[in-house]
Amino acid sequence: MSRQLKNISGFPEWLPEVKAIEDSCVNTVQRIYESHGFVAIETPAVELLETLTAKGVGDKEIYTLRRLAAEEGDEAELGLHFDLTVPFARYVAAHFNDLVFPFRRYQLQKVWRGERPQKGRFREFYQFDVDIVAREDLPLSCDAEVVSLLGKCLCALNIGTPVLKLNNRKLLIGYYEGIGVQESVIFQVIGVIDKLAKIGVEEVRKQLLALGLSEKTSNDVLEFSGRIILAQDFESALSTLSLPSKLAEEGAKEVLDVLALVSESLLPNIEIQFQIARGLDYYTGTIVESEVREYPEFGSVGSGGRYDGLVSEYLSQRVPGVGVSLGITRIMDLIIKNKIFTPNKRSSAQVLIAVLNEEQRREANEHADDLRSAGINTEVYFKSPKLGKQIDYAAKKGIPHVIFIGESLEVKDITSGEQQSYSSPQELLKIIEQYTCRK
Amino acid sequence: MSRQLKNISGFPEWLPEVKAIEDSCVNTVQRIYESHGFVAIETPAVELLETLTAKGVGDKEIYTLRRLAAEEGDEAELGLHFDLTVPFARYVAAHFNDLVFPFRRYQLQKVWRGERPQKGRFREFYQFDVDIVAREDLPLSCDAEVVSLLGKCLCALNIGTPVLKLNNRKLLIGYYEGIGVQESVIFQVIGVIDKLAKIGVEEVRKQLLALGLSEKTSNDVLEFSGRIILAQDFESALSTLSLPSKLAEEGAKEVLDVLALVSESLLPNIEIQFQIARGLDYYTGTIVESEVREYPEFGSVGSGGRYDGLVSEYLSQRVPGVGVSLGITRIMDLIIKNKIFTPNKRSSAQVLIAVLNEEQRREANEHADDLRSAGINTEVYFKSPKLGKQIDYAAKKGIPHVIFIGESLEVKDITSGEQQSYSSPQELLKIIEQYTCRK
């Protein structure tokens, strides 16, 4: 009796009516991914630690696994994945000869990060990724497609105005190199700039100086990072930017090519932001983050980019990839805290069959199965108390109609109190439809 | 270059066309659970170790979690759940005041068991649970409903003839006690009998003797465990059974009550098998396992039972529960090894738009969005090689139709080679329908 109930911080858990909202968001995204012909895959929750900690992947807080009954000295070999891109790259390499390229897949799974718990940080959360990989050569039209998908999904979720922040790793690295940042610290500079929104200009300046950048170079990096250019202005803005290297020019050209093929209706939602750097080392070209304009405090709700070297870590050929990842749990957090939708679905049932007495239960069960065969989700009340109590239960669960089996079959709409008889599941369907349309 | 690709034994991973079969199985089960009015919930992958190892839960191989960056001496506090019943009981207690009872939920999640890898054993697998819990009192009609659901789902999956093996813990414990098994070893005897099918009669006899049972009692337990009675014969068989205790009689009465309310069409699939014991300690009444008659070597594909004390571990009131769990991964293993379905879905796209040259891509993208708005899943080919190559790609992915944008819009059915023009997405829909019906 009375084991303690402790909350585990960072591992969200919803009530059924909130889970129903999450399911509906997931369905919206899945429908869009499938409308573009992507198929689902899934990878195990775990990968070998050597896969998760490999060069190019960068530093993430990883949870390792050990058997509770492990013997002293048994080393942990497995870790929970911290994103879906690294497992996807490993999957593509592992099944290379069984896949048809370009391989276009979506993947919805939980990921885990063993961070010290802090306000608003999740240690377990859902990501919903979509990626395209090809042999040898992946055109920028694919970057445009996944960026468009990110925008399309955020629009369809109906949670506010999406802002897509676009950048390019070549542009970034080319620019940094061109203004004098040493190659050996480029990725560390990217890591510092990635934290700009979180830690602010002064702290970033301090960290850049600590990396050995001169005062002038630090200022140049910061000034460059502060620029935000609307998509429609980018081409003309380029002439005033004076890009300091071939690589930077190549990156800028890639951004232009992506913009030229992105869904036209999304262009007003796209900004080129040079402070978008992405913390992960595996990106090589296009990078994108997104937020909801009305709720900037929730940060990025979806992000991604181009990774040309990740799959090739395992294979002796080029397998470039590009993809984006929607932060479903982050989006749920935003929805819940801002009360964007009203949680109300506490049951899947459309009708509750009231049971007048236990002798009637078999008949009620049989009628329920008839209704289910006609596509009506049906619950039979589990006991046979007074009818008022059974109607109360339906109201509390949000089941809109209650059925009574007597001389005739009767259905009551519990909002209006109206009641009428029916003789077949089909007739009941029509009555339910009428009730529902009137609301 | 060339990191090694090692297979992690016990963690299954499917190709997209096999994953599509799994998704279709999951949808079938979900539709049935929802047709009975159950709602979805989800719990974190982890629980506190003290929850997973508590008294009444029994011994399971648990994976514990530690941060890779953990300091020496940091103790593991979290473990991956090994089933969904224990987390569900904790969930019900944690959200007790926000739930409406009887609470009817379904839950599809992976579970993990840190077993030493061996042939056919999964260390990560999907379970799809359905449960009912109530305050104070949960009638046996609920046991009948979940047993019916198990049978219904297995029938709908269309993988062979389901056999539901029904038993009752009260009957089992009452019988063992009545023939002289000491109360202190009852759960160990249950654990041994649970392994009967796996380790055989002689090994079980040895283990029973080792628990201190007399030769006669061991024989009695084994003889009792050997009995299989068809559901329709159970009532008459009871008179010849001579149950040795009140508790055993109570259990037998419960079995009868459940049989009286189970879906009538399932009765021929139900057998009362006294060797069904269930390894987990938390069961208190009805217990059920199932297999597919044509593939007994795959063992139980779904199981469950009544647990009257699990939620009450946290609360000072009675919260009895009953549920069943479908072993989705075990079922997939059965489907794959016996080639029950043919994997063929390598794309979600219904049409592929061929791209004649890169100048045409914008137009192709726009037409694709029109088709998607009309509900047609559409992929635009990612490059613009010779048409034959693009048609080949569609064939390999199983995309049935290819579209060409020229003077007019044309659609080709790649099975028949037939080609015709269309002027609107609606017209295309009709043509696709015709092609599809003819197959």
JSON list of C-alpha atoms in Angstrom, two decimals, chain B residues 295-369:
[
{"chain": "B", "resi": 295, "resn": "TYR", "atom": "CA", "xyz": [1.89, -21.68, -35.88]},
{"chain": "B", "resi": 296, "resn": "PRO", "atom": "CA", "xyz": [2.15, -22.95, -32.29]},
{"chain": "B", "resi": 297, "resn": "GLU", "atom": "CA", "xyz": [5.95, -22.59, -32.43]},
{"chain": "B", "resi": 298, "resn": "PHE", "atom": "CA", "xyz": [5.56, -18.80, -32.19]},
{"chain": "B", "resi": 299, "resn": "GLY", "atom": "CA", "xyz": [3.95, -19.16, -28.78]},
{"chain": "B", "resi": 300, "resn": "SER", "atom": "CA", "xyz": [1.72, -16.54, -27.23]},
{"chain": "B", "resi": 301, "resn": "VAL", "atom": "CA", "xyz": [0.75, -13.66, -29.54]},
{"chain": "B", "resi": 302, "resn": "GLY", "atom": "CA", "xyz": [-1.45, -11.91, -26.98]},
{"chain": "B", "resi": 303, "resn": "SER", "atom": "CA", "xyz": [-2.15, -12.33, -23.29]},
{"chain": "B", "resi": 304, "resn": "GLY", "atom": "CA", "xyz": [-3.35, -10.60, -20.17]},
{"chain": "B", "resi": 305, "resn": "GLY", "atom": "CA", "xyz": [-5.65, -10.85, -17.22]},
{"chain": "B", "resi": 306, "resn": "ARG", "atom": "CA", "xyz": [-7.15, -9.32, -14.14]},
{"chain": "B", "resi": 307, "resn": "TYR", "atom": "CA", "xyz": [-5.04, -7.37, -11.63]},
{"chain": "B", "resi": 308, "resn": "ASP", "atom": "CA", "xyz": [-6.97, -6.17, -8.61]},
{"chain": "B", "resi": 309, "resn": "GLY", "atom": "CA", "xyz": [-4.07, -4.92, -6.52]},
{"chain": "B", "resi": 310, "resn": "LEU", "atom": "CA", "xyz": [-1.68, -3.12, -8.86]},
{"chain": "B", "resi": 311, "resn": "VAL", "atom": "CA", "xyz": [-3.12, 0.42, -8.83]},
{"chain": "B", "resi": 312, "resn": "SER", "atom": "CA", "xyz": [-3.93, 0.13, -5.12]},
{"chain": "B", "resi": 313, "resn": "GLU", "atom": "CA", "xyz": [-0.20, -0.10, -4.42]},
{"chain": "B", "resi": 314, "resn": "TYR", "atom": "CA", "xyz": [-0.26, 3.71, -4.63]},
{"chain": "B", "resi": 315, "resn": "LEU", "atom": "CA", "xyz": [-3.73, 4.54, -3.30]},
{"chain": "B", "resi": 316, "resn": "SER", "atom": "CA", "xyz": [-5.75, 3.77, -0.24]},
{"chain": "B", "resi": 317, "resn": "GLN", "atom": "CA", "xyz": [-8.70, 2.40, -2.21]},
{"chain": "B", "resi": 318, "resn": "ARG", "atom": "CA", "xyz": [-9.55, -0.54, -4.42]},
{"chain": "B", "resi": 319, "resn": "VAL", "atom": "CA", "xyz": [-8.91, 0.10, -8.15]},
{"chain": "B", "resi": 320, "resn": "PRO", "atom": "CA", "xyz": [-9.27, -3.27, -9.90]},
{"chain": "B", "resi": 321, "resn": "GLY", "atom": "CA", "xyz": [-8.19, -3.62, -13.53]},
{"chain": "B", "resi": 322, "resn": "VAL", "atom": "CA", "xyz": [-8.28, -6.08, -16.40]},
{"chain": "B", "resi": 323, "resn": "GLY", "atom": "CA", "xyz": [-6.64, -5.99, -19.81]},
{"chain": "B", "resi": 324, "resn": "VAL", "atom": "CA", "xyz": [-4.89, -7.80, -22.62]},
{"chain": "B", "resi": 325, "resn": "SER", "atom": "CA", "xyz": [-1.78, -7.08, -24.61]},
{"chain": "B", "resi": 326, "resn": "LEU", "atom": "CA", "xyz": [-1.16, -7.96, -28.24]},
{"chain": "B", "resi": 327, "resn": "GLY", "atom": "CA", "xyz": [2.44, -8.83, -29.09]},
{"chain": "B", "resi": 328, "resn": "ILE", "atom": "CA", "xyz": [2.70, -6.86, -32.31]},
{"chain": "B", "resi": 329, "resn": "THR", "atom": "CA", "xyz": [6.39, -7.66, -32.88]},
{"chain": "B", "resi": 330, "resn": "ARG", "atom": "CA", "xyz": [5.85, -11.38, -32.21]},
{"chain": "B", "resi": 331, "resn": "ILE", "atom": "CA", "xyz": [2.95, -11.27, -34.70]},
{"chain": "B", "resi": 332, "resn": "MET", "atom": "CA", "xyz": [5.19, -9.52, -37.26]},
{"chain": "B", "resi": 333, "resn": "ASP", "atom": "CA", "xyz": [7.81, -12.23, -36.76]},
{"chain": "B", "resi": 334, "resn": "LEU", "atom": "CA", "xyz": [5.13, -14.85, -37.47]},
{"chain": "B", "resi": 335, "resn": "ILE", "atom": "CA", "xyz": [3.92, -12.96, -40.55]},
{"chain": "B", "resi": 336, "resn": "ILE", "atom": "CA", "xyz": [7.42, -12.51, -41.97]},
{"chain": "B", "resi": 337, "resn": "LYS", "atom": "CA", "xyz": [8.71, -16.03, -41.34]},
{"chain": "B", "resi": 338, "resn": "ASN", "atom": "CA", "xyz": [5.57, -17.61, -42.80]},
{"chain": "B", "resi": 339, "resn": "LYS", "atom": "CA", "xyz": [5.29, -15.10, -45.67]},
{"chain": "B", "resi": 340, "resn": "ILE", "atom": "CA", "xyz": [1.62, -14.48, -44.80]},
{"chain": "B", "resi": 341, "resn": "PHE", "atom": "CA", "xyz": [1.53, -11.14, -46.61]},
{"chain": "B", "resi": 342, "resn": "THR", "atom": "CA", "xyz": [3.63, -9.95, -49.53]},
{"chain": "B", "resi": 343, "resn": "PRO", "atom": "CA", "xyz": [5.58, -6.78, -48.74]},
{"chain": "B", "resi": 344, "resn": "ASN", "atom": "CA", "xyz": [5.12, -4.43, -51.68]},
{"chain": "B", "resi": 345, "resn": "LYS", "atom": "CA", "xyz": [4.48, -0.87, -50.47]},
{"chain": "B", "resi": 346, "resn": "ARG", "atom": "CA", "xyz": [7.72, 1.02, -51.09]},
{"chain": "B", "resi": 347, "resn": "SER", "atom": "CA", "xyz": [6.09, 4.42, -51.60]},
{"chain": "B", "resi": 348, "resn": "SER", "atom": "CA", "xyz": [3.01, 6.32, -50.45]},
{"chain": "B", "resi": 349, "resn": "ALA", "atom": "CA", "xyz": [2.75, 8.00, -53.86]},
{"chain": "B", "resi": 350, "resn": "GLN", "atom": "CA", "xyz": [-0.08, 7.15, -56.24]},
{"chain": "B", "resi": 351, "resn": "VAL", "atom": "CA", "xyz": [1.46, 9.10, -59.10]},
{"chain": "B", "resi": 352, "resn": "LEU", "atom": "CA", "xyz": [4.95, 10.16, -60.10]},
{"chain": "B", "resi": 353, "resn": "ILE", "atom": "CA", "xyz": [5.30, 13.34, -62.11]},
{"chain": "B", "resi": 354, "resn": "ALA", "atom": "CA", "xyz": [8.09, 12.88, -64.62]},
{"chain": "B", "resi": 355, "resn": "VAL", "atom": "CA", "xyz": [10.27, 15.95, -65.20]},
{"chain": "B", "resi": 356, "resn": "LEU", "atom": "CA", "xyz": [11.36, 16.47, -68.82]},
{"chain": "B", "resi": 357, "resn": "ASN", "atom": "CA", "xyz": [13.89, 19.19, -68.02]},
{"chain": "B", "resi": 358, "resn": "GLU", "atom": "CA", "xyz": [14.80, 21.39, -65.05]},
{"chain": "B", "resi": 359, "resn": "GLU", "atom": "CA", "xyz": [13.02, 24.43, -66.53]},
{"chain": "B", "resi": 360, "resn": "GLN", "atom": "CA", "xyz": [9.80, 22.47, -66.03]},
{"chain": "B", "resi": 361, "resn": "ARG", "atom": "CA", "xyz": [10.33, 21.74, -62.33]},
{"chain": "B", "resi": 362, "resn": "ARG", "atom": "CA", "xyz": [8.41, 24.72, -60.95]},
{"chain": "B", "resi": 363, "resn": "GLU", "atom": "CA", "xyz": [5.39, 23.84, -63.09]},
{"chain": "B", "resi": 364, "resn": "ALA", "atom": "CA", "xyz": [5.67, 20.18, -62.03]},
{"chain": "B", "resi": 365, "resn": "ASN", "atom": "CA", "xyz": [5.81, 21.23, -58.36]},
{"chain": "B", "resi": 366, "resn": "GLU", "atom": "CA", "xyz": [2.72, 23.39, -58.76]},
{"chain": "B", "resi": 367, "resn": "HIS", "atom": "CA", "xyz": [0.77, 20.65, -60.50]},
{"chain": "B", "resi": 368, "resn": "ALA", "atom": "CA", "xyz": [1.87, 18.25, -57.74]},
{"chain": "B", "resi": 369, "resn": "ASP", "atom": "CA", "xyz": [0.40, 20.57, -55.10]}
]
